Amino acid sequence: MSEIESRLIENRVFFPNADFAKNAKLSDMSEYMAMCQLSNEGYEQFWAELAREFLIWHSPFTSILNDQNPPFYRWFEDGMLNASYNCIDRHVRSGNGDKVALVFESDDGKIEKVSYKTLLVKVCKFANALIRKGYKKGDRAIIYMPMSIEGVVSMQACARLGITHSVVFGGFSAKSLEERIIDVGAKLIITADVQVRGGKNIPLKKAVDEALTGEASKIVKDVIVYRRTGIEIEMSPRDVFLDEIIESEEDYCEPVYVESEHPLFVLYTSGSTGRPKGIQHSTGGYLLHSALTMFYTFDIKPDDIFWCTADIGWITGHTYVAYGPLATGNTQIIFEGVPTFPDAGRFWQMIEKHGVSIFYTAPTAIRALIKASSLNQRVAPENYNLKSLRLLGTVGEPINPEAWVWYYKNVGGSRCPIVDTFWQTETGGHVITPMPGATPLIPGSCTLPFPGIDAAVVDETGQELPNGKGGMLVIRKPWPSMIRTIWGDAERFKKTYFPKELGGKFYLAGDGSIRDEKNGYFTIMGRIDDVLNISGHRLGTMEIESALVAYEDVAEAAVVGKPDEVTGESIVAFVVLKSKRPENVKEISEKAKVLQNWVAKEIGPIAKPKEIRFGDNLPKTRSGKIMRRLLRALAKGEKIQQDVSTLENPAILEQLSGT
Ligand code: PRX
């Protein structure tokens, strides 16, 4: 509760800077309200007009929203379009072909710029190579690539042909990759020899080979390998090098126009069960919100240099790297490396070097950089010229007000608004966010819904709660960029996101939220399900538990989150071994290391528990239910206040207390 209370007493208000507001799309709250009112008065018409304004339709839609079969909503369903045409060709056709689309900076600081015209050629050559290999609309491809021009080109080439892509973050293990290949039924994998991060080569192709040793190998027909460094790798008859297959391909490839509802991509994310969910997005509705939020939330202008630091393996890297900034025809930075290499001044140095005007990153990075600059003044943002910045953004997790204010003052020079954007893999783009020229900002609050998004805080029965009362965050009306289904599991989609208790029509975000009594601003209180947020990355506790119990010596495991200064939350695992419980410090740390590495291998290094505690048992009720609330308290080192006499084994608490 202390976290919630501390946010509630936050009363600093930062008004939009007058210069910024003067030139902004929405210059004050009355303009924001007018847009909201427009959406209230004619909900479908509101979205239809935006869809006509922001996207180029090959054949126009006549149906706006088909809500005959909730929650399987369909938007603009008889319209046809192509995402890659909307992101690239349209700008070339309108005379902006020479404008720089991508500025790539490698881990070691090399720069490559790609114009819209060149991007079109790259995407077309790749698409032609895919056609030659027999791929077509409706096929699925897994993309397991580093942050690179080729990563974006792969996504765009799939989109050009109506191939549904599923990008797997390069930090996920071979096992995670294998599960996703099987679930999505991908015949094609696009990968690289390695990815380079923080001066190290991390093998990708090797993980693909490992993923293709079992069932997945029967599904996959082709593996296309981008040579990032050209180091020697093993190639099997199914593997080909990207540079070789595109070499003699034509520079132009006709886009394949698809129905608006055609799945542009499936992106896996964690939920409250052990199995990640393949979140399926549409083409038209998704692309609309990508472009729209670039325009309104980021107030993007033709000359802006936009930099979203997210990896293409996450939703943020889809919407605000691979699609959004291209849909609006802007120039963006793509960064291969990490914020702390060669030192923690890298972001600031890059902002200065490239003249970045809009910078979008995660609170965890901000907190890590605050810490780094407090330890080493030389990497602090004040040592760099950050005058080019005009707008800052954050995403992925709640930002604590102190980090917000630091970001505002030290990075934004107290002149740049900060858009704290709340959204999710499932929402496709921002759903609650300030409008930077209009919304007065309160640190720690994502403020108000994007116009047209009917967000509310409700109780377990779906009843709206008054401001000042915490409850569940829902969105009450369908919107164009919403999740369409869980790939291959429509039932789970319905149950998870549109529960019967809420009438089956409200989208349940899975976050707790509270609205401010005075101004109705939303504050996100964190997940209400068993999902953790580690450095802005979503991980299900069940997923980590399943990984742990898959280890031969583990009898039982329970995973909880614990607040962490830098990563927001960290993972604490309580483990019961089949063999004897390790007792001395050396045994404990050795066993913990083995299990940490095991989880890294099963899921990926991001899922490694920071701390593992061993016990002879876990605290359970007499009916055998694990008392997670107690485990959370133990992880935090809190004193157990509640009566534990109903526990089957109260003595176990002492053993698991970690002292
Ligand atoms: O808990 C919320 C948190 O991140 C979750 C969504 O995670 P994911 O699907 O991986 O997408 C992250 C990038 C969009 C949410 O359920 N979250 C995201 N943005 C914010 C946030 N929590 C608080 N404030 C935010 N701005």
XYZ file of C-alpha atoms in Angstrom, residues 29-365:
337
model
C -7.221 20.682 -22.632
C -10.225 22.111 -24.426
C -8.891 20.680 -27.697
C -8.322 17.323 -26.049
C -11.835 17.388 -24.590
C -13.281 18.320 -27.955
C -11.637 15.297 -29.514
C -12.982 13.073 -26.723
C -16.415 14.547 -27.220
C -16.264 13.810 -30.920
C -15.543 10.183 -30.111
C -18.435 10.073 -27.645
C -20.912 11.542 -30.054
C -20.144 9.265 -32.969
C -17.819 6.540 -31.821
C -17.552 4.588 -35.047
C -17.489 7.667 -37.236
C -14.667 9.070 -35.132
C -12.462 6.071 -35.831
C -13.529 5.809 -39.455
C -12.500 9.358 -40.183
C -9.111 8.826 -38.607
C -8.662 5.583 -40.530
C -9.337 7.434 -43.784
C -7.028 10.288 -42.819
C -4.075 8.270 -41.555
C -3.995 5.213 -43.802
C -3.954 4.620 -47.502
C -6.569 2.046 -48.431
C -6.253 0.045 -51.602
C -9.990 -0.416 -51.482
C -11.959 1.625 -48.976
C -13.981 0.117 -46.171
C -17.710 0.564 -45.877
C -18.141 -1.369 -42.639
C -16.567 0.370 -39.641
C -17.084 -1.912 -36.669
C -18.592 -5.365 -36.789
C -19.583 -6.216 -33.231
C -21.912 -9.098 -34.055
C -19.766 -11.641 -32.279
C -18.227 -10.038 -29.180
C -15.448 -10.077 -28.125
C -14.275 -10.940 -31.636
C -14.579 -7.418 -32.950
C -13.769 -6.608 -36.556
C -12.754 -3.161 -37.754
C -12.903 -1.815 -41.305
C -13.361 -5.416 -42.399
C -14.157 -4.899 -46.060
C -11.245 -2.481 -46.557
C -8.032 -3.727 -48.183
C -4.569 -2.316 -47.553
C -0.930 -3.192 -47.214
C 1.090 -2.252 -44.141
C 4.412 -2.000 -45.938
C 2.879 0.221 -48.634
C 1.587 2.478 -45.876
C 4.974 2.596 -44.176
C 7.235 2.995 -47.201
C 5.827 3.339 -50.729
C 3.477 6.167 -49.879
C 6.380 8.369 -48.775
C 8.421 7.554 -51.853
C 5.398 8.298 -54.033
C 4.788 11.606 -52.323
C 8.324 12.764 -53.083
C 10.026 11.901 -49.807
C 12.066 8.981 -51.114
C 15.353 10.637 -50.243
C 14.354 11.346 -46.676
C 16.256 9.218 -44.168
C 14.011 6.562 -42.688
C 16.460 4.679 -40.489
C 19.679 5.741 -38.823
C 21.295 2.623 -37.487
C 23.991 2.834 -34.833
C 25.792 -0.401 -34.087
C 27.051 -1.496 -30.722
C 30.533 -0.267 -31.624
C 29.274 3.089 -32.908
C 29.203 2.586 -36.685
C 26.413 4.417 -38.446
C 24.365 3.449 -41.471
C 21.574 5.561 -42.910
C 18.773 4.256 -45.078
C 16.434 6.494 -47.069
C 12.800 5.610 -47.744
C 13.753 4.833 -51.336
C 16.509 2.448 -50.274
C 14.301 0.907 -47.629
C 11.739 0.156 -50.310
C 14.371 -1.607 -52.404
C 15.613 -3.620 -49.431
C 12.105 -4.689 -48.462
C 11.172 -5.527 -52.049
C 14.288 -7.605 -52.682
C 13.672 -9.528 -49.493
C 9.995 -10.005 -50.363
C 10.905 -11.241 -53.841
C 13.281 -13.774 -52.318
C 10.469 -14.966 -50.064
C 8.131 -15.333 -53.034
C 10.801 -17.337 -54.836
C 10.931 -19.668 -51.848
C 7.188 -20.121 -52.123
C 5.965 -18.021 -49.199
C 2.642 -16.286 -49.452
C -0.166 -14.573 -47.596
C -1.268 -16.534 -44.559
C 2.103 -18.214 -43.904
C 3.855 -17.521 -40.629
C 7.471 -16.540 -40.098
C 9.460 -16.351 -36.897
C 11.891 -13.450 -36.774
C 14.726 -13.932 -34.277
C 16.925 -10.988 -35.062
C 19.067 -8.351 -33.417
C 18.126 -4.682 -33.496
C 19.132 -3.952 -37.051
C 18.013 -2.503 -40.335
C 17.575 -6.099 -41.488
C 15.263 -6.824 -38.541
C 12.911 -4.031 -39.600
C 13.273 -5.022 -43.249
C 12.300 -8.620 -42.382
C 9.137 -7.466 -40.634
C 8.236 -5.131 -43.476
C 8.960 -7.779 -46.116
C 6.602 -10.200 -44.373
C 3.974 -7.459 -44.126
C 4.400 -6.732 -47.824
C 3.331 -10.275 -48.660
C 0.727 -10.794 -45.943
C 3.000 -13.267 -44.144
C 2.142 -13.072 -40.449
C 5.336 -12.517 -38.498
C 6.112 -13.448 -34.961
C 9.203 -11.757 -33.610
C 10.950 -13.538 -30.767
C 13.188 -11.357 -28.607
C 16.850 -12.302 -29.110
C 17.230 -12.750 -25.351
C 14.833 -15.685 -25.279
C 16.272 -19.171 -25.129
C 16.203 -21.924 -27.730
C 13.476 -23.628 -25.724
C 11.243 -20.530 -25.778
C 11.928 -20.172 -29.463
C 10.973 -23.777 -30.099
C 7.658 -23.377 -28.248
C 6.776 -20.324 -30.317
C 7.736 -21.959 -33.621
C 5.436 -24.851 -32.819
C 2.571 -22.759 -31.491
C 2.476 -20.367 -34.427
C 3.327 -23.061 -37.003
C 6.157 -21.129 -38.652
C 7.610 -22.609 -41.828
C 10.161 -19.850 -42.064
C 12.729 -18.497 -39.611
C 14.655 -15.312 -40.195
C 17.661 -14.966 -37.924
C 21.267 -13.760 -37.731
C 24.595 -15.389 -36.991
C 24.928 -13.370 -33.783
C 23.733 -10.253 -32.088
C 26.256 -7.829 -30.698
C 25.459 -6.167 -27.415
C 27.747 -4.512 -24.934
C 30.847 -5.633 -26.839
C 29.826 -9.280 -26.794
C 28.640 -11.614 -29.524
C 25.520 -13.501 -28.542
C 24.788 -16.411 -30.850
C 21.354 -16.483 -32.454
C 21.731 -19.058 -35.212
C 23.055 -21.536 -32.672
C 19.879 -21.131 -30.627
C 17.803 -21.661 -33.777
C 19.713 -24.893 -34.474
C 19.015 -26.017 -30.934
C 15.351 -25.129 -31.273
C 15.157 -27.238 -34.394
C 16.241 -30.530 -32.932
C 12.771 -31.841 -32.107
C 9.193 -31.294 -33.245
C 9.864 -27.797 -34.579
C 12.260 -29.193 -37.179
C 9.325 -30.919 -38.862
C 7.521 -27.604 -39.290
C 10.343 -25.313 -40.422
C 11.330 -25.434 -44.097
C 13.743 -22.522 -44.397
C 16.120 -20.610 -42.169
C 17.358 -17.321 -43.579
C 20.503 -16.029 -41.900
C 21.614 -12.410 -41.852
C 25.375 -12.195 -41.485
C 25.808 -9.633 -38.736
C 29.486 -10.295 -38.168
C 30.125 -13.045 -40.662
C 31.686 -15.338 -38.090
C 31.726 -18.955 -39.010
C 28.511 -20.795 -38.211
C 27.167 -24.196 -39.068
C 24.788 -24.234 -42.011
C 22.477 -27.127 -42.844
C 20.789 -27.680 -46.244
C 17.736 -25.786 -45.039
C 19.792 -22.681 -44.160
C 20.569 -19.846 -46.567
C 22.338 -16.516 -46.199
C 20.196 -13.425 -46.620
C 22.739 -11.551 -48.739
C 22.961 -14.465 -51.160
C 19.240 -14.920 -51.709
C 18.487 -11.251 -52.285
C 21.460 -10.516 -54.515
C 19.818 -11.055 -57.868
C 16.268 -10.157 -56.882
C 14.376 -7.301 -58.501
C 14.196 -3.916 -56.789
C 10.435 -3.806 -56.765
C 7.802 -6.172 -55.490
C 4.092 -5.539 -55.802
C 2.520 -5.348 -52.328
C -0.109 -7.948 -51.516
C -3.251 -6.140 -50.407
C -4.930 -7.835 -47.487
C -8.208 -7.449 -45.640
C -8.004 -5.048 -42.752
C -8.439 -7.910 -40.286
C -5.616 -9.968 -41.763
C -3.188 -10.852 -38.925
C -0.165 -8.604 -39.363
C 1.627 -10.326 -36.519
C 1.444 -12.552 -33.508
C 3.563 -11.547 -30.541
C 3.979 -13.818 -27.557
C 3.642 -12.432 -24.086
C 3.361 -13.863 -20.608
C 0.125 -14.384 -18.800
C -0.917 -16.026 -15.600
C -0.479 -19.600 -16.813
C 2.741 -21.397 -17.661
C 2.287 -20.973 -21.405
C 2.914 -17.636 -23.166
C 0.049 -16.325 -25.263
C 0.327 -15.446 -28.940
C -1.312 -12.029 -29.116
C -2.798 -11.624 -32.584
C -3.053 -8.178 -34.134
C -4.840 -6.998 -37.250
C -3.395 -4.975 -40.123
C -5.698 -1.951 -40.494
C -6.722 -1.262 -36.923
C -3.215 -1.846 -35.575
C -1.520 0.345 -38.142
C -4.063 3.093 -37.607
C -3.292 3.365 -33.909
C 0.470 3.194 -34.547
C 0.274 6.198 -36.851
C -2.290 8.019 -34.782
C -0.317 7.838 -31.547
C 2.873 8.903 -33.338
C 0.931 11.953 -34.443
C -0.860 12.857 -31.216
C 1.122 11.351 -28.331
C 4.508 12.085 -29.842
C 3.269 15.181 -31.638
C 5.538 14.082 -34.451
C 6.600 16.657 -37.046
C 8.345 16.003 -40.369
C 11.745 17.171 -39.086
C 11.741 15.242 -35.850
C 14.435 12.701 -35.122
C 12.607 10.021 -33.219
C 14.263 7.434 -31.024
C 12.432 4.635 -29.295
C 14.985 2.459 -27.511
C 12.825 -0.680 -27.372
C 13.895 -3.898 -29.069
C 11.801 -5.148 -31.998
C 11.252 -8.302 -29.948
C 8.717 -6.436 -27.783
C 5.480 -4.697 -28.669
C 7.064 -1.266 -28.186
C 9.600 -2.137 -30.857
C 6.783 -3.201 -33.170
C 4.572 -0.156 -32.800
C 7.184 2.549 -32.278
C 10.114 1.186 -34.311
C 8.982 -1.157 -37.082
C 5.632 0.455 -37.947
C 4.635 3.773 -36.316
C 7.564 6.059 -37.212
C 7.569 4.689 -40.759
C 3.819 5.057 -41.146
C 4.180 8.751 -40.351
C 7.216 9.066 -42.646
C 9.740 10.080 -40.009
C 13.432 9.601 -39.389
C 14.274 7.320 -36.515
C 17.303 5.941 -34.719
C 17.795 2.198 -34.392
C 20.308 1.197 -31.777
C 21.886 -2.213 -31.567
C 23.557 -1.954 -28.196
C 22.856 -1.350 -24.529
C 22.635 1.941 -22.602
C 25.682 1.180 -20.483
C 28.229 0.385 -23.188
C 30.918 1.604 -23.588
C 29.656 3.629 -20.635
C 26.393 4.815 -19.136
C 26.574 8.063 -21.106
C 25.751 6.224 -24.355
C 22.129 7.375 -24.649
C 23.045 11.006 -24.011
C 25.964 10.824 -26.379
C 23.701 9.405 -29.098
C 21.009 12.030 -28.521
C 23.667 14.709 -28.967
C 25.269 13.071 -31.983
C 22.044 12.428 -33.905
C 20.135 15.508 -32.751
C 17.328 13.367 -31.349
C 14.204 15.433 -30.712
C 11.835 12.796 -29.297
C 13.217 10.183 -26.947
C 11.166 7.229 -25.684
C 12.549 4.750 -23.177
C 11.690 2.611 -20.147
C 11.734 3.676 -16.485
C 14.153 0.865 -15.713
C 16.743 2.403 -18.070
